[in-house]
Coordinates of C-alpha atoms and ligand atoms in Angstrom, one line a residue:
X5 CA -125.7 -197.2 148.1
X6 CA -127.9 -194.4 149.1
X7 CA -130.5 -192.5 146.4
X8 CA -131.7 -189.3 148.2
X9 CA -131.8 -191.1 151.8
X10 CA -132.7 -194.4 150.8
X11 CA -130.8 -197.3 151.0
X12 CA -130.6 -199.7 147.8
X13 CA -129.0 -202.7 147.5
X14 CA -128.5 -203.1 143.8
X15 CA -126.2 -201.2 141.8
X16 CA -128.5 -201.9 138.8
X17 CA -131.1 -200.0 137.8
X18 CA -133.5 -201.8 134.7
X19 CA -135.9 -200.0 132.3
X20 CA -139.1 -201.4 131.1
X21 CA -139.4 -201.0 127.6
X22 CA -139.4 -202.9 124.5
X23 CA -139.4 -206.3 126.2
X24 CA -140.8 -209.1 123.5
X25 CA -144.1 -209.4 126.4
X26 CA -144.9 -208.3 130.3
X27 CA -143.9 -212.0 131.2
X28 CA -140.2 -211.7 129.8
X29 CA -140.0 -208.3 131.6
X30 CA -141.0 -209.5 134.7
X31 CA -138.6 -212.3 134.2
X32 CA -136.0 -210.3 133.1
X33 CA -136.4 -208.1 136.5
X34 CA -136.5 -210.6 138.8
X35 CA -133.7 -212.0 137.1
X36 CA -131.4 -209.0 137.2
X37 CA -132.2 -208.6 141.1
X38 CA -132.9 -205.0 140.5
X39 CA -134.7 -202.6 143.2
X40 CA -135.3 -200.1 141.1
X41 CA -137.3 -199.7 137.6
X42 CA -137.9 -196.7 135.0
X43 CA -141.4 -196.3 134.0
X44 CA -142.9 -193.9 131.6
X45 CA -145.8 -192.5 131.9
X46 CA -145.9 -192.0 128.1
X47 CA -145.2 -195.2 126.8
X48 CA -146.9 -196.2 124.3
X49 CA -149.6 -199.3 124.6
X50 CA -147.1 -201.8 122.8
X51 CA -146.0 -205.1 123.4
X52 CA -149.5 -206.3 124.3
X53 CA -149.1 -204.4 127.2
X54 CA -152.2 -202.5 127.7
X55 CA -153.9 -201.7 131.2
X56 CA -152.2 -205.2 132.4
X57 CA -148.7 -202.9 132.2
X58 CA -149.7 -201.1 135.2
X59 CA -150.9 -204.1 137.3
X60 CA -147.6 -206.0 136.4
X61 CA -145.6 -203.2 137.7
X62 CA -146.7 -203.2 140.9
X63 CA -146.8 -206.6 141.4
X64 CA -142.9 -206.7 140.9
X65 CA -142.5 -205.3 144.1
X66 CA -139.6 -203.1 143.6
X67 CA -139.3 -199.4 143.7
X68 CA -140.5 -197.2 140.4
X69 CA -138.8 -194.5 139.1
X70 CA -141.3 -192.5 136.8
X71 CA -139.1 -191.0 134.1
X72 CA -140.2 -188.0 131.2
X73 CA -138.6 -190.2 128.3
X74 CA -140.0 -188.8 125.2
X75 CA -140.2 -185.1 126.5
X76 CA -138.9 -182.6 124.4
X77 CA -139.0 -178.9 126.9
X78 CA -138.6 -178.1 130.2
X79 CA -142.2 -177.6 130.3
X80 CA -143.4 -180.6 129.0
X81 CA -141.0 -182.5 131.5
X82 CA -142.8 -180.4 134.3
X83 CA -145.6 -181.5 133.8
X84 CA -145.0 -185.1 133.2
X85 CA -143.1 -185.1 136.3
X86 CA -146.2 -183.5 138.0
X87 CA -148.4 -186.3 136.6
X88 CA -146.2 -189.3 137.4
X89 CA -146.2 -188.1 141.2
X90 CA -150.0 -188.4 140.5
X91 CA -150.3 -191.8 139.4
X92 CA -147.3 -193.5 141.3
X93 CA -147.4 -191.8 144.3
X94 CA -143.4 -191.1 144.6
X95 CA -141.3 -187.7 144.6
X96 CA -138.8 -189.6 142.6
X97 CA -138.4 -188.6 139.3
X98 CA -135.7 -189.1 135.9
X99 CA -136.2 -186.0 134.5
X100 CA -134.8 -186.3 130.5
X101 CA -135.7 -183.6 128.2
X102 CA -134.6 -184.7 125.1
X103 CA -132.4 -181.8 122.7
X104 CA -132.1 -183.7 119.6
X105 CA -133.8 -186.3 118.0
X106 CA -130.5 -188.0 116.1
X107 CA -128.9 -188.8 119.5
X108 CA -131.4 -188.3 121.7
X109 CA -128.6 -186.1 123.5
X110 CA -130.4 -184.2 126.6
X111 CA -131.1 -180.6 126.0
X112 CA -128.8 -179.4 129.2
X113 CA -130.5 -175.9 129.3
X114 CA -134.2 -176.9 129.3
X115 CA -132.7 -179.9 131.5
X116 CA -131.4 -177.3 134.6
X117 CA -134.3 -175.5 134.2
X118 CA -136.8 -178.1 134.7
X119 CA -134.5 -179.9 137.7
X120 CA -134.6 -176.4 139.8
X121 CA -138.5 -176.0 139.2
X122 CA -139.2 -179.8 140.3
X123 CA -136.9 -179.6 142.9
X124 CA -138.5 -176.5 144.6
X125 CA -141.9 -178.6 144.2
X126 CA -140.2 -180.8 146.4
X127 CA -139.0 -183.5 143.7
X128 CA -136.0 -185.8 143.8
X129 CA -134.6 -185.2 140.7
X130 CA -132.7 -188.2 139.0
X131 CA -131.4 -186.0 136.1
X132 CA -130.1 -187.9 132.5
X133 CA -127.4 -185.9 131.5
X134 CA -124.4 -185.5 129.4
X135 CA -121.0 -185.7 130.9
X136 CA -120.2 -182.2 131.2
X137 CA -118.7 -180.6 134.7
X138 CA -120.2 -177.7 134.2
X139 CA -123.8 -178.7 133.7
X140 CA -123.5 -181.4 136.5
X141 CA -122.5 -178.5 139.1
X142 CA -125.5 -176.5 137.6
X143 CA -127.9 -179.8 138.2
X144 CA -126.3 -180.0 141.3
X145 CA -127.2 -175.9 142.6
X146 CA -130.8 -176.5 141.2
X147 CA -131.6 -179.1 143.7
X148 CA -130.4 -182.3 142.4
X149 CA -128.4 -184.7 144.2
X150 CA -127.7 -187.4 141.9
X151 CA -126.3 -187.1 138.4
X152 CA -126.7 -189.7 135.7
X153 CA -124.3 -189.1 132.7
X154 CA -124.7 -190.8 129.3
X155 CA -122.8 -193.8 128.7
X156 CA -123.3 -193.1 124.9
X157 CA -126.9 -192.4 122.9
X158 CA -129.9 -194.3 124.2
X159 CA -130.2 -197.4 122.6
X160 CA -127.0 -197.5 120.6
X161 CA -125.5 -199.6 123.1
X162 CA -122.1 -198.3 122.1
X163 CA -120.8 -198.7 125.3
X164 CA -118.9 -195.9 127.0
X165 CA -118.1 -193.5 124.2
X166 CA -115.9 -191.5 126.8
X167 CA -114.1 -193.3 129.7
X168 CA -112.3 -189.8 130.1
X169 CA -115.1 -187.4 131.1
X170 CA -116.5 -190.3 133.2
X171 CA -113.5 -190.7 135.4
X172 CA -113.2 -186.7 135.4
X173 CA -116.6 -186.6 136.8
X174 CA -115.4 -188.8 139.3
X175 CA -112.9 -187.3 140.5
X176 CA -114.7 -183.7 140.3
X177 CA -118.0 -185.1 142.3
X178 CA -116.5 -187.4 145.1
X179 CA -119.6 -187.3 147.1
X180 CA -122.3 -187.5 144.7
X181 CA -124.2 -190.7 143.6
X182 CA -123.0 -191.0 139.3
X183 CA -125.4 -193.3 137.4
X184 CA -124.4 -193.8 134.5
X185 CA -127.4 -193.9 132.1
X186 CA -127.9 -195.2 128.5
X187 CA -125.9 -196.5 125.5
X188 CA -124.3 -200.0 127.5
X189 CA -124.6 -203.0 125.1
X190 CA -123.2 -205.5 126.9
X191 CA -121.6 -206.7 130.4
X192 CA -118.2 -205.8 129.7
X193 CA -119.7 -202.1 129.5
X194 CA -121.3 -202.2 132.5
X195 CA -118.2 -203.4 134.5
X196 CA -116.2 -200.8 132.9
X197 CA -118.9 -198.1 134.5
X198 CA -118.6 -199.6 137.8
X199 CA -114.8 -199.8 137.6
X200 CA -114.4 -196.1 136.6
X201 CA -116.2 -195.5 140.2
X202 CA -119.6 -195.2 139.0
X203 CA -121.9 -195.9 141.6
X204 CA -124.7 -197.8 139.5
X205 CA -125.8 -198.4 135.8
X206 CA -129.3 -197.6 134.1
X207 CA -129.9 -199.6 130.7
X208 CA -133.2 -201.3 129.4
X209 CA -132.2 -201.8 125.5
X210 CA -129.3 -204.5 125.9
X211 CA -131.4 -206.3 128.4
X212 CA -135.1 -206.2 126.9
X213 CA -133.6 -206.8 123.3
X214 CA -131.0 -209.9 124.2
X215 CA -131.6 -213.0 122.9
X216 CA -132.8 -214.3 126.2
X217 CA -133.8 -211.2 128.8
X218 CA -133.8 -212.8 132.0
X219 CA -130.2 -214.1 131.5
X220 CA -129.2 -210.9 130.1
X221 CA -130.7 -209.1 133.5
X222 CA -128.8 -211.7 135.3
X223 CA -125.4 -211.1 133.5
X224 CA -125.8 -207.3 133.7
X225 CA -126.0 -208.3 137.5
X226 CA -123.2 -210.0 137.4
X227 CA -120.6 -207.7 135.7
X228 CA -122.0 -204.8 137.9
X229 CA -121.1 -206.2 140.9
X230 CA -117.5 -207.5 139.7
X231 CA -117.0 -204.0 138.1
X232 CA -117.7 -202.4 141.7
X233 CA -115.4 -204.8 143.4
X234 CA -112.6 -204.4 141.2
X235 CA -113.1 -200.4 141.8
X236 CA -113.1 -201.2 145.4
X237 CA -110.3 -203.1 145.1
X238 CA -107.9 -200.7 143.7
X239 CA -106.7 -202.0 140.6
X240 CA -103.1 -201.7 139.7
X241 CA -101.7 -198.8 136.9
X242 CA -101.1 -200.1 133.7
X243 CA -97.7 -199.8 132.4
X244 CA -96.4 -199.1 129.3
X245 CA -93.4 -201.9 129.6
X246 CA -93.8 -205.2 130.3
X247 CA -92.6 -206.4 133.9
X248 CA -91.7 -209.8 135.1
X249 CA -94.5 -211.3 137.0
X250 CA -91.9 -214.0 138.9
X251 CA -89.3 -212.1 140.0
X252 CA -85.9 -213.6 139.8
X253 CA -82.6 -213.7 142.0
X254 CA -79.2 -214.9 140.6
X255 CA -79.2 -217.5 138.4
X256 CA -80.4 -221.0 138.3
X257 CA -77.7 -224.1 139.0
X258 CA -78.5 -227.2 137.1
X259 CA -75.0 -229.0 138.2
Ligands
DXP304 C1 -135.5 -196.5 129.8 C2 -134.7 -195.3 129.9 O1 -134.8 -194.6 130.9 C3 -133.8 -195.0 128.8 O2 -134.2 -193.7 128.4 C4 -132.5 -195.1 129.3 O3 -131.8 -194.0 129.1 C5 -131.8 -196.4 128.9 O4 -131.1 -196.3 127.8 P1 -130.6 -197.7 127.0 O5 -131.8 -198.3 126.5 O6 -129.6 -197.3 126.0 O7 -130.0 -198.6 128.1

């Protein structure tokens, strides 16, 4: 898969927060085989993180994706965006600016606006958005040239509240790299991503919150990759009558 000229190899991309410690993040990560992680730069100093947080994250060795979780306006994003490129020394950016604080549903507007100013500063603008044509062809005039549309609110792990708009967005942008981002709660809604055509999945809550990270990471992995084979595959209609698997010709002679 290619992410703004770069080649990645894993369809999974892993966020980095709320894990029970650093270690069972970093486990969790190498586990998943991920190549790419979200970082914010406004996280909070929890999970005995601290300064160590930092150090830990470049000694994974995998690519960072700075994202503006927790920013409310364009402006704010802006800036956060701005300051990320500061301290991780990378034009990417997942630019969220967050319109309501119930579902944490992006604010669309303020999101446009934000991904047309970073992208004439020369960012590459991974935009969390809803599943909306029109706002995806808006992201797509401002600069952007990868969409990531919500599987359902962050940290609901719901799943994929609308298989529908998913598979329209599929069909509408062919060429464009979909990442679907947020709301999957387990495999099974990750494979279902990959098998609607998505080209990778984001998610940190069902991974850092499982019972066991690092096997979740791995799993996640797992159902990713079957998800984008069966896509690949072409899997058959389904049918609204049953068919016989073992077709039959004439009749069977027991005499
Ligand atoms: C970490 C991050 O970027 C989240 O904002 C992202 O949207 C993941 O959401 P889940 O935690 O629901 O997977």
């Amino acid at each position: 898969m290619q992410l703004y000229g770069e080649e990645i190899g894993s369809r999974l991309l892993l966020g980095t927060a709320q894990y029970p410690s650093p270690q069972i993040l970093a486990e969790a990560v190498k586990a998943s085989g991920t190549e790419i992680i979200t970082v914010s730069l406004r996280r909070e100093g929890v999970d005995g993180a601290g300064t160590g947080f930092w150090q830990l994250i470049k000694e994974l060795g995998v690519k960072v994706l700075p994202n503006t979780a927790g920013c409310h306006t364009a402006k704010e994003a802006v800036t956060t965006a701005q300051m990320a490129r500061e301290v991780f020394g990378t034009n990417w950016i997942k630019l969220e600016v967050i319109g309501h604080s119930d579902n944490l549903q992006p604010d669309v507007f303020g999101l446009v606006e934000a991904a047309r100013v970073l992208s004439d500063e020369g960012f590459q603008v991974f935009p969390y958005t809803t599943d909306d044509l029109v706002v995806g062809e808006k992201l797509l005039e401002a600069g952007c040239e990868v969409l990531m549309p919500w599987g359902a609110p962050i940290g609901s792990g719901q799943g994929l509240r609308n298989p529908d708009a998913l598979r329209a967005m599929r069909a509408h942008f062919p060429n464009v790299p979909l990442i679907v981002d947020a709301g999957i709660g387990r495999p099974s809604d990750a494979c279902m991503a990959m098998e609607l055509g998505m080209d990778a999945v984001l998610l940190n809550t069902a991974v850092a919150k499982a019972g066991d990270p690092a096997l979740m990471g791995a799993a996640m992995a797992q159902a990713i990759k079957a998800g984008r084979q069966g896509f690949a595959a072409q899997m058959m209609e389904r049918r609204d009558m049953a068919v016989p698997s073992t077709p039959i010709l004439g009749m069977a002679v027991f005499d």
